[in-house]
Amino acid sequence: MSATRLPGTPRLLRALNDRAALELLLERGPLTRARLGELTGLSKVTASQLVERLEERGLVARVGEQAGGRGPNAQLYAVRPSSAYVVGVDVGAERVVAACADITGAIVGRVEQSTRDTDDPVGVVHNAVVQAASSAGAELSSVRRIVLGTPGLVDPGTGDITFAFNLPRWHRGLLAALREDLHTPVVFENDVNLAAVAEAQSGAAQGVSDFVLVWVGAGVGLAIVLGGRLHHGSSGAAGEIGYLPVPGAPIPRDVSKRAKPAFQQLAGADAVRAVAVEHGYAVDSAAEAVRAAIAAGTAGGPMLDELARRLALGVASTCVVLDPPLVVLAGEVGQAGGAALAERVQHEVAAITLVRPRVVSTGLTEEPILRGALRTALDAVRDEVFGSTVG
């Protein structure tokens, strides 16, 4: 039997054990060597060797002692936060927000900058990343990955931005320029997709492997998660539901023009404000309009009904193709609408299609795009750092 053993198996087992121990330390730490052994099923000797190996590589550190019975106190170990850092960036038309997190996921630095007075996207991102890392007390060289959430399309082949009307200076070639400038892996991801990542991690989609997230704000977008993975499509355009040719709005024939596409005309923030005015609500934003209708109780029902009918056109079109069990309404309108709007959309979708997905409002209230960017960066860096623990 020994002749059939695969070469490198002990090395692979050590790597798997190391990864399992590091994940346990992140989830449940600090832990003693004995407790790590119990949780991983390893012997005391093997667990001790594992901890020593990780300590030598600078991935774990002693952080205290656990008092026991007779004999010396047991040492407590935790993942060393400074073993790696990541930066997430939320890029908008008027501002950029960057946050730096250590490998445990703790946000240790944050900066917000206006983009109104500059036409240099490389400079904007450079300053935001450097300042976020600096505020965290981290050297830029210790930042292992930067993930930027942006509106528009990201080419799955090249990783470059290919279509973002409200970021006219963000274009092909920018990714390479940022990587060269920062000397760090830089990744673009669609902002709505990142919101879905955050929703799956700690929002309304926790534990759900198939769902869609509908973002309703200034723009209308969709993120598709199938089997726990984002679906981007062959050109990165999966989820651009603003372009759905739906009834009730003219359909532009040339998407390169700035004419609003059909579903965007019906359900974007401008349309929500227009519906609010028709129902007697004079407000400054779409979110305020929805909150005013909800606060009005029964009197606000007609406005919410009209908004739900409009949103259901896009949700239903998506759901009869993908048939997901869950739809999350996010963005300023989805968040403001809460259960009152979500339940109406769920009812309307069921009334006009054969599918009956559960429709809920987002479970996140603060910076989902930024949180999704950090989670995406952390997942990649943990794979790199934790997956290379055996020399």
mmCIF file of C-alpha atoms in Angstrom:
data_model
loop_
_atom_site.group_PDB
_atom_site.id
_atom_site.type_symbol
_atom_site.label_atom_id
_atom_site.label_comp_id
_atom_site.label_asym_id
_atom_site.label_seq_id
_atom_site.Cartn_x
_atom_site.Cartn_y
_atom_site.Cartn_z
ATOM 1 C CA MET A 1 0.000 0.000 0.000
ATOM 2 C CA SER A 2 2.857 2.409 0.725
ATOM 3 C CA ALA A 3 3.861 2.418 -2.942
ATOM 4 C CA THR A 4 0.501 4.002 -3.865
ATOM 5 C CA ARG A 5 0.744 6.983 -1.505
ATOM 6 C CA LEU A 6 0.657 10.299 -3.248
ATOM 7 C CA PRO A 7 3.886 12.313 -2.964
ATOM 8 C CA GLY A 8 3.582 15.343 -0.742
ATOM 9 C CA THR A 9 0.585 14.047 1.209
ATOM 10 C CA PRO A 10 2.068 14.897 4.648
ATOM 11 C CA ARG A 11 2.787 18.401 3.371
ATOM 12 C CA LEU A 12 -0.786 18.741 2.105
ATOM 13 C CA LEU A 13 -2.217 17.529 5.397
ATOM 14 C CA ARG A 14 -0.101 20.038 7.311
ATOM 15 C CA ALA A 15 -1.351 22.812 5.053
ATOM 16 C CA LEU A 16 -4.973 21.743 5.536
ATOM 17 C CA ASN A 17 -4.531 21.523 9.301
ATOM 18 C CA ASP A 18 -2.863 24.930 9.405
ATOM 19 C CA ARG A 19 -5.682 26.488 7.418
ATOM 20 C CA ALA A 20 -8.317 24.875 9.638
ATOM 21 C CA ALA A 21 -6.545 26.112 12.778
ATOM 22 C CA LEU A 22 -6.259 29.655 11.450
ATOM 23 C CA GLU A 23 -9.948 29.741 10.541
ATOM 24 C CA LEU A 24 -10.846 28.505 14.029
ATOM 25 C CA LEU A 25 -8.666 31.166 15.606
ATOM 26 C CA LEU A 26 -10.450 33.819 13.539
ATOM 27 C CA GLU A 27 -13.900 32.520 14.464
ATOM 28 C CA ARG A 28 -13.404 31.477 18.082
ATOM 29 C CA GLY A 29 -9.995 32.738 19.238
ATOM 30 C CA PRO A 30 -8.043 33.240 21.299
ATOM 31 C CA LEU A 31 -7.535 29.506 21.927
ATOM 32 C CA THR A 32 -5.055 27.308 23.738
ATOM 33 C CA ARG A 33 -3.056 24.601 21.986
ATOM 34 C CA ALA A 34 -5.146 21.957 23.733
ATOM 35 C CA ARG A 35 -8.419 23.551 22.613
ATOM 36 C CA LEU A 36 -7.160 23.837 19.036
ATOM 37 C CA GLY A 37 -6.323 20.156 19.162
ATOM 38 C CA GLU A 38 -9.825 19.309 20.361
ATOM 39 C CA LEU A 39 -11.515 21.409 17.709
ATOM 40 C CA THR A 40 -9.345 20.097 14.854
ATOM 41 C CA GLY A 41 -9.190 16.509 16.071
ATOM 42 C CA LEU A 42 -5.404 16.607 16.256
ATOM 43 C CA SER A 43 -3.271 15.094 18.981
ATOM 44 C CA LYS A 44 -1.672 17.360 21.576
ATOM 45 C CA VAL A 45 1.747 16.851 19.995
ATOM 46 C CA THR A 46 0.524 17.602 16.465
ATOM 47 C CA ALA A 47 -1.437 20.651 17.658
ATOM 48 C CA SER A 48 1.637 21.984 19.463
ATOM 49 C CA GLN A 49 3.770 21.522 16.355
ATOM 50 C CA LEU A 50 1.106 23.297 14.303
ATOM 51 C CA VAL A 51 1.017 26.302 16.630
ATOM 52 C CA GLU A 52 4.818 26.525 16.680
ATOM 53 C CA ARG A 53 4.886 26.437 12.886
ATOM 54 C CA LEU A 54 2.310 29.231 12.594
ATOM 55 C CA GLU A 55 4.053 31.264 15.283
ATOM 56 C CA GLU A 56 7.389 30.982 13.467
ATOM 57 C CA ARG A 57 5.758 32.250 10.287
ATOM 58 C CA GLY A 58 4.328 35.268 12.082
ATOM 59 C CA LEU A 59 0.704 34.283 11.570
ATOM 60 C CA VAL A 60 -0.240 33.686 15.198
ATOM 61 C CA ALA A 61 0.947 35.212 18.450
ATOM 62 C CA ARG A 62 0.560 34.612 22.167
ATOM 63 C CA VAL A 63 -2.009 37.002 23.564
ATOM 64 C CA GLY A 64 -2.439 35.869 27.161
ATOM 65 C CA GLU A 65 -2.917 32.957 29.482
ATOM 66 C CA GLN A 66 -5.812 30.792 30.566
ATOM 67 C CA ALA A 67 -5.857 29.901 34.223
ATOM 68 C CA GLY A 68 -6.399 26.225 34.868
ATOM 69 C CA GLY A 69 -6.114 23.819 37.730
ATOM 70 C CA ARG A 70 -2.783 22.512 38.882
ATOM 71 C CA GLY A 71 0.273 23.325 36.855
ATOM 72 C CA PRO A 72 1.219 26.341 34.758
ATOM 73 C CA ASN A 73 -1.406 28.417 32.950
ATOM 74 C CA ALA A 74 -2.021 27.539 29.307
ATOM 75 C CA GLN A 75 -0.937 30.046 26.662
ATOM 76 C CA LEU A 76 -3.658 31.626 24.537
ATOM 77 C CA TYR A 77 -3.024 32.180 20.827
ATOM 78 C CA ALA A 78 -4.710 34.369 18.215
ATOM 79 C CA VAL A 79 -4.167 35.296 14.582
ATOM 80 C CA ARG A 80 -1.690 38.168 14.449
ATOM 81 C CA PRO A 81 -3.738 41.074 13.011
ATOM 82 C CA SER A 82 -0.762 42.774 11.359
ATOM 83 C CA SER A 83 0.220 39.708 9.330
ATOM 84 C CA ALA A 84 -1.598 41.260 6.358
ATOM 85 C CA TYR A 85 -3.876 44.161 5.477
ATOM 86 C CA VAL A 86 -6.416 44.867 2.742
ATOM 87 C CA VAL A 87 -8.071 48.054 1.493
ATOM 88 C CA GLY A 88 -11.616 48.342 0.176
ATOM 89 C CA VAL A 89 -12.706 51.379 -1.830
ATOM 90 C CA ASP A 90 -16.226 52.584 -2.649
ATOM 91 C CA VAL A 91 -15.983 54.817 -5.715
ATOM 92 C CA GLY A 92 -18.863 57.187 -6.399
ATOM 93 C CA ALA A 93 -19.418 60.074 -8.772
ATOM 94 C CA GLU A 94 -18.701 62.662 -6.060
ATOM 95 C CA ARG A 95 -16.672 60.897 -3.378
ATOM 96 C CA VAL A 96 -14.355 58.001 -2.657
ATOM 97 C CA VAL A 97 -14.382 56.131 0.654
ATOM 98 C CA ALA A 98 -11.500 53.807 1.505
ATOM 99 C CA ALA A 99 -11.136 51.543 4.524
ATOM 100 C CA CYS A 100 -8.211 49.433 5.666
ATOM 101 C CA ALA A 101 -8.793 46.140 7.498
ATOM 102 C CA ASP A 102 -6.311 43.777 9.100
ATOM 103 C CA ILE A 103 -6.429 40.064 8.352
ATOM 104 C CA THR A 104 -8.920 39.459 11.166
ATOM 105 C CA GLY A 105 -11.412 41.697 9.361
ATOM 106 C CA ALA A 106 -11.236 44.545 11.869
ATOM 107 C CA ILE A 107 -11.447 47.953 10.174
ATOM 108 C CA VAL A 108 -8.456 49.884 11.467
ATOM 109 C CA GLY A 109 -8.344 52.875 9.123
ATOM 110 C CA ARG A 110 -10.790 54.898 7.055
ATOM 111 C CA VAL A 111 -10.750 57.989 4.853
ATOM 112 C CA GLU A 112 -13.305 59.837 2.738
ATOM 113 C CA GLN A 113 -12.426 62.215 -0.091
ATOM 114 C CA SER A 114 -14.319 64.366 -2.549
ATOM 115 C CA THR A 115 -13.736 63.762 -6.252
ATOM 116 C CA ARG A 116 -15.407 66.929 -7.481
ATOM 117 C CA ASP A 117 -12.238 68.951 -7.989
ATOM 118 C CA THR A 118 -10.047 66.394 -9.747
ATOM 119 C CA ASP A 119 -9.951 64.559 -13.057
ATOM 120 C CA ASP A 120 -7.139 62.182 -12.045
ATOM 121 C CA PRO A 121 -8.581 58.805 -10.983
ATOM 122 C CA VAL A 122 -5.146 57.309 -10.292
ATOM 123 C CA GLY A 123 -4.321 60.173 -7.957
ATOM 124 C CA VAL A 124 -7.691 59.910 -6.224
ATOM 125 C CA VAL A 125 -7.313 56.196 -5.528
ATOM 126 C CA HIS A 126 -3.635 56.543 -4.605
ATOM 127 C CA ASN A 127 -4.363 59.189 -1.999
ATOM 128 C CA ALA A 128 -7.330 57.335 -0.564
ATOM 129 C CA VAL A 129 -5.454 54.034 -0.265
ATOM 130 C CA VAL A 130 -2.308 55.576 1.196
ATOM 131 C CA GLN A 131 -4.257 57.620 3.738
ATOM 132 C CA ALA A 132 -6.438 54.662 4.758
ATOM 133 C CA ALA A 133 -3.349 52.515 5.324
ATOM 134 C CA SER A 134 -1.576 55.319 7.133
ATOM 135 C CA SER A 135 -4.506 55.899 9.460
ATOM 136 C CA ALA A 136 -4.342 52.183 10.276
ATOM 137 C CA GLY A 137 -0.636 52.392 11.083
ATOM 138 C CA ALA A 138 0.091 49.970 8.234
ATOM 139 C CA GLU A 139 2.899 50.177 5.704
ATOM 140 C CA LEU A 140 1.631 50.207 2.136
ATOM 141 C CA SER A 141 3.861 47.188 1.469
ATOM 142 C CA SER A 142 1.806 45.171 3.981
ATOM 143 C CA VAL A 143 -1.439 45.838 2.044
ATOM 144 C CA ARG A 144 -1.884 42.624 0.091
ATOM 145 C CA ARG A 145 -4.942 43.532 -2.003
ATOM 146 C CA ILE A 146 -7.094 46.507 -2.943
ATOM 147 C CA VAL A 147 -10.671 46.004 -4.145
ATOM 148 C CA LEU A 148 -12.520 48.934 -5.690
ATOM 149 C CA GLY A 149 -16.288 48.947 -6.028
ATOM 150 C CA THR A 150 -17.439 51.033 -8.991
ATOM 151 C CA PRO A 151 -20.626 51.544 -10.969
ATOM 152 C CA GLY A 152 -20.676 50.173 -14.498
ATOM 153 C CA LEU A 153 -19.280 47.071 -16.160
ATOM 154 C CA VAL A 154 -16.074 45.242 -15.332
ATOM 155 C CA ASP A 155 -14.606 43.118 -18.131
ATOM 156 C CA PRO A 156 -14.309 39.537 -16.773
ATOM 157 C CA GLY A 157 -11.317 38.904 -19.038
ATOM 158 C CA THR A 158 -9.176 41.954 -18.332
ATOM 159 C CA GLY A 159 -10.626 43.208 -15.056
ATOM 160 C CA ASP A 160 -10.874 46.730 -16.483
ATOM 161 C CA ILE A 161 -13.839 49.097 -16.284
ATOM 162 C CA THR A 162 -15.572 49.151 -19.654
ATOM 163 C CA PHE A 163 -18.827 51.049 -19.186
ATOM 164 C CA ALA A 164 -19.493 53.655 -16.493
ATOM 165 C CA PHE A 165 -21.387 56.763 -17.608
ATOM 166 C CA ASN A 166 -21.109 58.578 -14.293
ATOM 167 C CA LEU A 167 -17.345 57.989 -14.072
ATOM 168 C CA PRO A 168 -16.299 59.317 -17.489
ATOM 169 C CA ARG A 169 -12.562 59.344 -16.706
ATOM 170 C CA TRP A 170 -12.540 55.738 -15.491
ATOM 171 C CA HIS A 171 -11.701 53.655 -18.541
ATOM 172 C CA ARG A 172 -9.709 50.779 -19.992
ATOM 173 C CA GLY A 173 -6.066 50.882 -18.962
ATOM 174 C CA LEU A 174 -6.823 52.356 -15.548
ATOM 175 C CA LEU A 175 -6.369 49.020 -13.775
ATOM 176 C CA ALA A 176 -2.816 48.603 -15.052
ATOM 177 C CA ALA A 177 -2.025 52.208 -14.124
ATOM 178 C CA LEU A 178 -3.264 51.672 -10.568
ATOM 179 C CA ARG A 179 -1.323 48.429 -10.150
ATOM 180 C CA GLU A 180 1.836 50.092 -11.375
ATOM 181 C CA ASP A 181 1.290 53.094 -9.116
ATOM 182 C CA LEU A 182 0.481 51.153 -5.945
ATOM 183 C CA HIS A 183 2.678 48.066 -6.522
ATOM 184 C CA THR A 184 -0.154 45.990 -5.089
ATOM 185 C CA PRO A 185 -2.806 43.678 -6.596
ATOM 186 C CA VAL A 186 -5.790 45.882 -7.475
ATOM 187 C CA VAL A 187 -9.201 44.505 -8.447
ATOM 188 C CA PHE A 188 -12.306 46.257 -9.800
ATOM 189 C CA GLU A 189 -15.760 44.870 -8.999
ATOM 190 C CA ASN A 190 -19.225 46.188 -9.773
ATOM 191 C CA ASP A 191 -20.616 48.032 -6.751
ATOM 192 C CA VAL A 192 -23.952 46.177 -6.664
ATOM 193 C CA ASN A 193 -22.128 42.840 -6.774
ATOM 194 C CA LEU A 194 -20.125 43.905 -3.736
ATOM 195 C CA ALA A 195 -23.319 44.861 -1.926
ATOM 196 C CA ALA A 196 -24.515 41.289 -2.517
ATOM 197 C CA VAL A 197 -21.261 39.928 -1.066
ATOM 198 C CA ALA A 198 -21.885 41.953 2.087
ATOM 199 C CA GLU A 199 -25.537 40.866 2.190
ATOM 200 C CA ALA A 200 -24.480 37.217 2.071
ATOM 201 C CA GLN A 201 -21.893 37.744 4.775
ATOM 202 C CA SER A 202 -23.923 39.634 7.351
ATOM 203 C CA GLY A 203 -27.230 40.781 5.863
ATOM 204 C CA ALA A 204 -30.552 39.358 4.756
ATOM 205 C CA ALA A 205 -28.986 36.650 2.551
ATOM 206 C CA GLN A 206 -26.902 34.872 5.197
ATOM 207 C CA GLY A 207 -26.947 31.134 4.604
ATOM 208 C CA VAL A 208 -28.651 31.477 1.192
ATOM 209 C CA SER A 209 -26.646 30.096 -1.733
ATOM 210 C CA ASP A 210 -28.958 31.365 -4.517
ATOM 211 C CA PHE A 211 -30.409 34.870 -4.428
ATOM 212 C CA VAL A 212 -30.591 38.133 -6.328
ATOM 213 C CA LEU A 213 -30.102 41.619 -4.946
ATOM 214 C CA VAL A 214 -31.957 44.466 -6.618
ATOM 215 C CA TRP A 215 -30.327 47.848 -6.051
ATOM 216 C CA VAL A 216 -32.704 50.791 -6.384
ATOM 217 C CA GLY A 217 -31.119 54.197 -6.074
ATOM 218 C CA ALA A 218 -29.913 56.782 -8.559
ATOM 219 C CA GLY A 219 -29.379 53.774 -10.786
ATOM 220 C CA VAL A 220 -31.068 50.388 -10.891
ATOM 221 C CA GLY A 221 -28.893 47.293 -10.780
ATOM 222 C CA LEU A 222 -28.925 43.616 -9.965
ATOM 223 C CA ALA A 223 -26.449 41.167 -8.466
ATOM 224 C CA ILE A 224 -26.883 37.457 -9.123
ATOM 225 C CA VAL A 225 -25.527 34.883 -6.679
ATOM 226 C CA LEU A 226 -25.763 31.232 -7.751
ATOM 227 C CA GLY A 227 -24.270 28.426 -5.711
ATOM 228 C CA GLY A 228 -22.732 31.016 -3.417
ATOM 229 C CA ARG A 229 -20.815 32.671 -6.268
ATOM 230 C CA LEU A 230 -21.393 35.914 -8.137
ATOM 231 C CA HIS A 231 -22.508 35.487 -11.731
ATOM 232 C CA HIS A 232 -20.922 38.130 -13.965
ATOM 233 C CA GLY A 233 -21.860 36.985 -17.466
ATOM 234 C CA SER A 234 -19.596 36.744 -20.504
ATOM 235 C CA SER A 235 -19.125 40.510 -20.799
ATOM 236 C CA GLY A 236 -19.698 41.509 -17.178
ATOM 237 C CA ALA A 237 -23.167 42.816 -17.980
ATOM 238 C CA ALA A 238 -25.183 40.263 -16.008
ATOM 239 C CA GLY A 239 -27.509 42.218 -13.770
ATOM 240 C CA GLU A 240 -27.781 45.437 -15.766
ATOM 241 C CA ILE A 241 -31.566 45.371 -15.346
ATOM 242 C CA GLY A 242 -31.865 49.098 -15.959
ATOM 243 C CA TYR A 243 -31.765 48.041 -19.624
ATOM 244 C CA LEU A 244 -34.703 45.672 -19.404
ATOM 245 C CA PRO A 245 -37.203 46.581 -22.155
ATOM 246 C CA VAL A 246 -40.290 46.768 -19.955
ATOM 247 C CA PRO A 247 -43.762 48.144 -20.738
ATOM 248 C CA GLY A 248 -44.553 51.680 -19.695
ATOM 249 C CA ALA A 249 -41.409 53.421 -20.930
ATOM 250 C CA PRO A 250 -39.835 54.119 -24.335
ATOM 251 C CA ILE A 251 -36.923 51.882 -25.267
ATOM 252 C CA PRO A 252 -33.791 53.734 -26.490
ATOM 253 C CA ARG A 253 -32.193 52.180 -29.560
ATOM 254 C CA ASP A 254 -28.586 53.226 -28.850
ATOM 255 C CA VAL A 255 -27.199 52.432 -25.399
ATOM 256 C CA SER A 256 -24.069 54.468 -26.093
ATOM 257 C CA LYS A 257 -26.188 57.592 -25.819
ATOM 258 C CA ARG A 258 -27.105 59.051 -22.454
ATOM 259 C CA ALA A 259 -30.826 58.399 -22.843
ATOM 260 C CA LYS A 260 -32.110 56.464 -19.848
ATOM 261 C CA PRO A 261 -33.013 52.835 -20.597
ATOM 262 C CA ALA A 262 -36.564 51.628 -20.066
ATOM 263 C CA PHE A 263 -36.595 50.059 -16.594
ATOM 264 C CA GLN A 264 -34.328 52.811 -15.286
ATOM 265 C CA GLN A 265 -36.948 55.328 -16.427
ATOM 266 C CA LEU A 266 -39.641 53.510 -14.461
ATOM 267 C CA ALA A 267 -37.853 52.638 -11.236
ATOM 268 C CA GLY A 268 -34.753 54.816 -10.731
ATOM 269 C CA ALA A 269 -34.580 57.572 -8.120
ATOM 270 C CA ASP A 270 -35.868 60.236 -10.523
ATOM 271 C CA ALA A 271 -38.917 58.113 -11.263
ATOM 272 C CA VAL A 272 -39.550 57.484 -7.556
ATOM 273 C CA ARG A 273 -39.501 61.226 -6.877
ATOM 274 C CA ALA A 274 -41.895 61.798 -9.776
ATOM 275 C CA VAL A 275 -44.293 59.193 -8.382
ATOM 276 C CA ALA A 276 -44.042 60.876 -4.986
ATOM 277 C CA VAL A 277 -44.980 64.261 -6.465
ATOM 278 C CA GLU A 278 -47.989 62.698 -8.202
ATOM 279 C CA HIS A 279 -49.142 61.416 -4.809
ATOM 280 C CA GLY A 280 -48.603 64.712 -3.032
ATOM 281 C CA TYR A 281 -45.167 64.219 -1.459
ATOM 282 C CA ALA A 282 -42.736 67.065 -2.116
ATOM 283 C CA VAL A 283 -39.350 65.696 -1.040
ATOM 284 C CA ASP A 284 -35.703 66.053 -2.026
ATOM 285 C CA SER A 285 -34.742 62.406 -2.398
ATOM 286 C CA ALA A 286 -36.240 59.080 -3.385
ATOM 287 C CA ALA A 287 -35.549 57.625 0.051
ATOM 288 C CA GLU A 288 -37.373 60.520 1.731
ATOM 289 C CA ALA A 289 -40.313 59.971 -0.597
ATOM 290 C CA VAL A 290 -40.619 56.320 0.395
ATOM 291 C CA ARG A 291 -40.245 57.067 4.103
ATOM 292 C CA ALA A 292 -42.919 59.768 3.844
ATOM 293 C CA ALA A 293 -45.345 57.338 2.225
ATOM 294 C CA ILE A 294 -44.704 54.736 4.921
ATOM 295 C CA ALA A 295 -45.115 57.332 7.688
ATOM 296 C CA ALA A 296 -48.472 58.337 6.186
ATOM 297 C CA GLY A 297 -49.877 54.900 6.912
ATOM 298 C CA THR A 298 -52.937 53.965 4.876
ATOM 299 C CA ALA A 299 -52.769 57.239 2.952
ATOM 300 C CA GLY A 300 -49.308 56.317 1.656
ATOM 301 C CA GLY A 301 -50.456 52.947 0.363
ATOM 302 C CA PRO A 302 -51.253 54.042 -3.214
ATOM 303 C CA MET A 303 -47.762 55.447 -3.748
ATOM 304 C CA LEU A 304 -46.113 52.301 -2.391
ATOM 305 C CA ASP A 305 -48.422 50.168 -4.517
ATOM 306 C CA GLU A 306 -47.424 52.068 -7.654
ATOM 307 C CA LEU A 307 -43.728 51.782 -6.823
ATOM 308 C CA ALA A 308 -44.110 48.054 -6.126
ATOM 309 C CA ARG A 309 -45.837 47.526 -9.489
ATOM 310 C CA ARG A 310 -42.951 49.215 -11.251
ATOM 311 C CA LEU A 311 -40.259 47.332 -9.363
ATOM 312 C CA ALA A 312 -42.064 44.044 -9.884
ATOM 313 C CA LEU A 313 -41.601 44.354 -13.654
ATOM 314 C CA GLY A 314 -37.849 44.064 -13.238
ATOM 315 C CA VAL A 315 -37.953 41.589 -10.380
ATOM 316 C CA ALA A 316 -40.415 39.326 -12.189
ATOM 317 C CA SER A 317 -38.399 39.414 -15.420
ATOM 318 C CA THR A 318 -35.359 38.300 -13.466
ATOM 319 C CA CYS A 319 -37.103 35.662 -11.406
ATOM 320 C CA VAL A 320 -38.839 33.833 -14.256
ATOM 321 C CA VAL A 321 -35.369 33.251 -15.739
ATOM 322 C CA LEU A 322 -33.357 32.473 -12.601
ATOM 323 C CA ASP A 323 -36.125 31.336 -10.211
ATOM 324 C CA PRO A 324 -34.236 32.324 -7.027
ATOM 325 C CA PRO A 325 -35.754 31.620 -3.615
ATOM 326 C CA LEU A 326 -34.823 35.081 -2.322
ATOM 327 C CA VAL A 327 -34.837 38.650 -3.626
ATOM 328 C CA VAL A 328 -33.186 41.376 -1.550
ATOM 329 C CA LEU A 329 -34.201 45.007 -2.175
ATOM 330 C CA ALA A 330 -31.256 47.309 -1.470
ATOM 331 C CA GLY A 331 -30.032 50.780 -2.348
ATOM 332 C CA GLU A 332 -31.597 53.906 -0.886
ATOM 333 C CA VAL A 333 -35.114 52.973 -2.020
ATOM 334 C CA GLY A 334 -34.928 49.314 -1.025
ATOM 335 C CA GLN A 335 -33.588 50.202 2.393
ATOM 336 C CA ALA A 336 -36.101 52.991 3.002
ATOM 337 C CA GLY A 337 -39.009 50.812 1.843
ATOM 338 C CA GLY A 338 -38.363 48.096 4.395
ATOM 339 C CA ALA A 339 -40.963 45.370 4.792
ATOM 340 C CA ALA A 340 -43.791 47.627 3.583
ATOM 341 C CA LEU A 341 -42.331 47.857 0.079
ATOM 342 C CA ALA A 342 -40.776 44.382 -0.027
ATOM 343 C CA GLU A 343 -44.056 42.662 0.819
ATOM 344 C CA ARG A 344 -45.874 44.600 -1.890
ATOM 345 C CA VAL A 345 -43.239 43.642 -4.476
ATOM 346 C CA GLN A 346 -43.449 39.996 -3.395
ATOM 347 C CA HIS A 347 -47.231 40.013 -3.795
ATOM 348 C CA GLU A 348 -47.061 41.692 -7.205
ATOM 349 C CA VAL A 349 -44.397 39.311 -8.556
ATOM 350 C CA ALA A 350 -46.480 36.329 -7.479
ATOM 351 C CA ALA A 351 -49.526 37.869 -9.166
ATOM 352 C CA ILE A 352 -47.895 38.265 -12.586
ATOM 353 C CA THR A 353 -45.581 35.227 -12.807
ATOM 354 C CA LEU A 354 -45.444 31.532 -11.949
ATOM 355 C CA VAL A 355 -42.632 31.999 -9.419
ATOM 356 C CA ARG A 356 -43.001 33.111 -5.813
ATOM 357 C CA PRO A 357 -39.661 34.258 -4.431
ATOM 358 C CA ARG A 358 -39.444 35.680 -0.941
ATOM 359 C CA VAL A 359 -38.758 39.419 -1.214
ATOM 360 C CA VAL A 360 -37.087 41.184 1.710
ATOM 361 C CA SER A 361 -35.443 44.494 2.427
ATOM 362 C CA THR A 362 -31.681 44.672 2.914
ATOM 363 C CA GLY A 363 -30.364 43.697 6.313
ATOM 364 C CA LEU A 364 -27.517 46.212 6.078
ATOM 365 C CA THR A 365 -27.726 49.867 6.988
ATOM 366 C CA GLU A 366 -24.180 51.177 6.523
ATOM 367 C CA GLU A 367 -21.785 51.108 3.558
ATOM 368 C CA PRO A 368 -22.602 47.712 1.998
ATOM 369 C CA ILE A 369 -20.384 48.355 -1.034
ATOM 370 C CA LEU A 370 -17.369 49.135 1.134
ATOM 371 C CA ARG A 371 -18.067 46.123 3.336
ATOM 372 C CA GLY A 372 -18.341 43.896 0.287
ATOM 373 C CA ALA A 373 -15.054 45.224 -1.076
ATOM 374 C CA LEU A 374 -13.282 44.448 2.200
ATOM 375 C CA ARG A 375 -14.807 40.959 2.383
ATOM 376 C CA THR A 376 -13.779 40.190 -1.204
ATOM 377 C CA ALA A 377 -10.234 41.365 -0.515
ATOM 378 C CA LEU A 378 -10.028 39.443 2.766
ATOM 379 C CA ASP A 379 -11.224 36.195 1.206
ATOM 380 C CA ALA A 380 -8.517 36.399 -1.459
ATOM 381 C CA VAL A 381 -5.731 37.374 0.924
ATOM 382 C CA ARG A 382 -6.622 34.726 3.483
ATOM 383 C CA ASP A 383 -6.448 32.144 0.705
ATOM 384 C CA GLU A 384 -2.977 33.421 -0.179
ATOM 385 C CA VAL A 385 -1.641 33.780 3.361
ATOM 386 C CA PHE A 386 -3.344 30.833 5.025
ATOM 387 C CA GLY A 387 -2.881 28.599 2.011
ATOM 388 C CA SER A 388 0.897 29.000 1.957
ATOM 389 C CA THR A 389 1.761 28.148 5.524
ATOM 390 C CA VAL A 390 3.895 25.129 4.763
ATOM 391 C CA GLY A 391 7.332 25.847 3.435
#
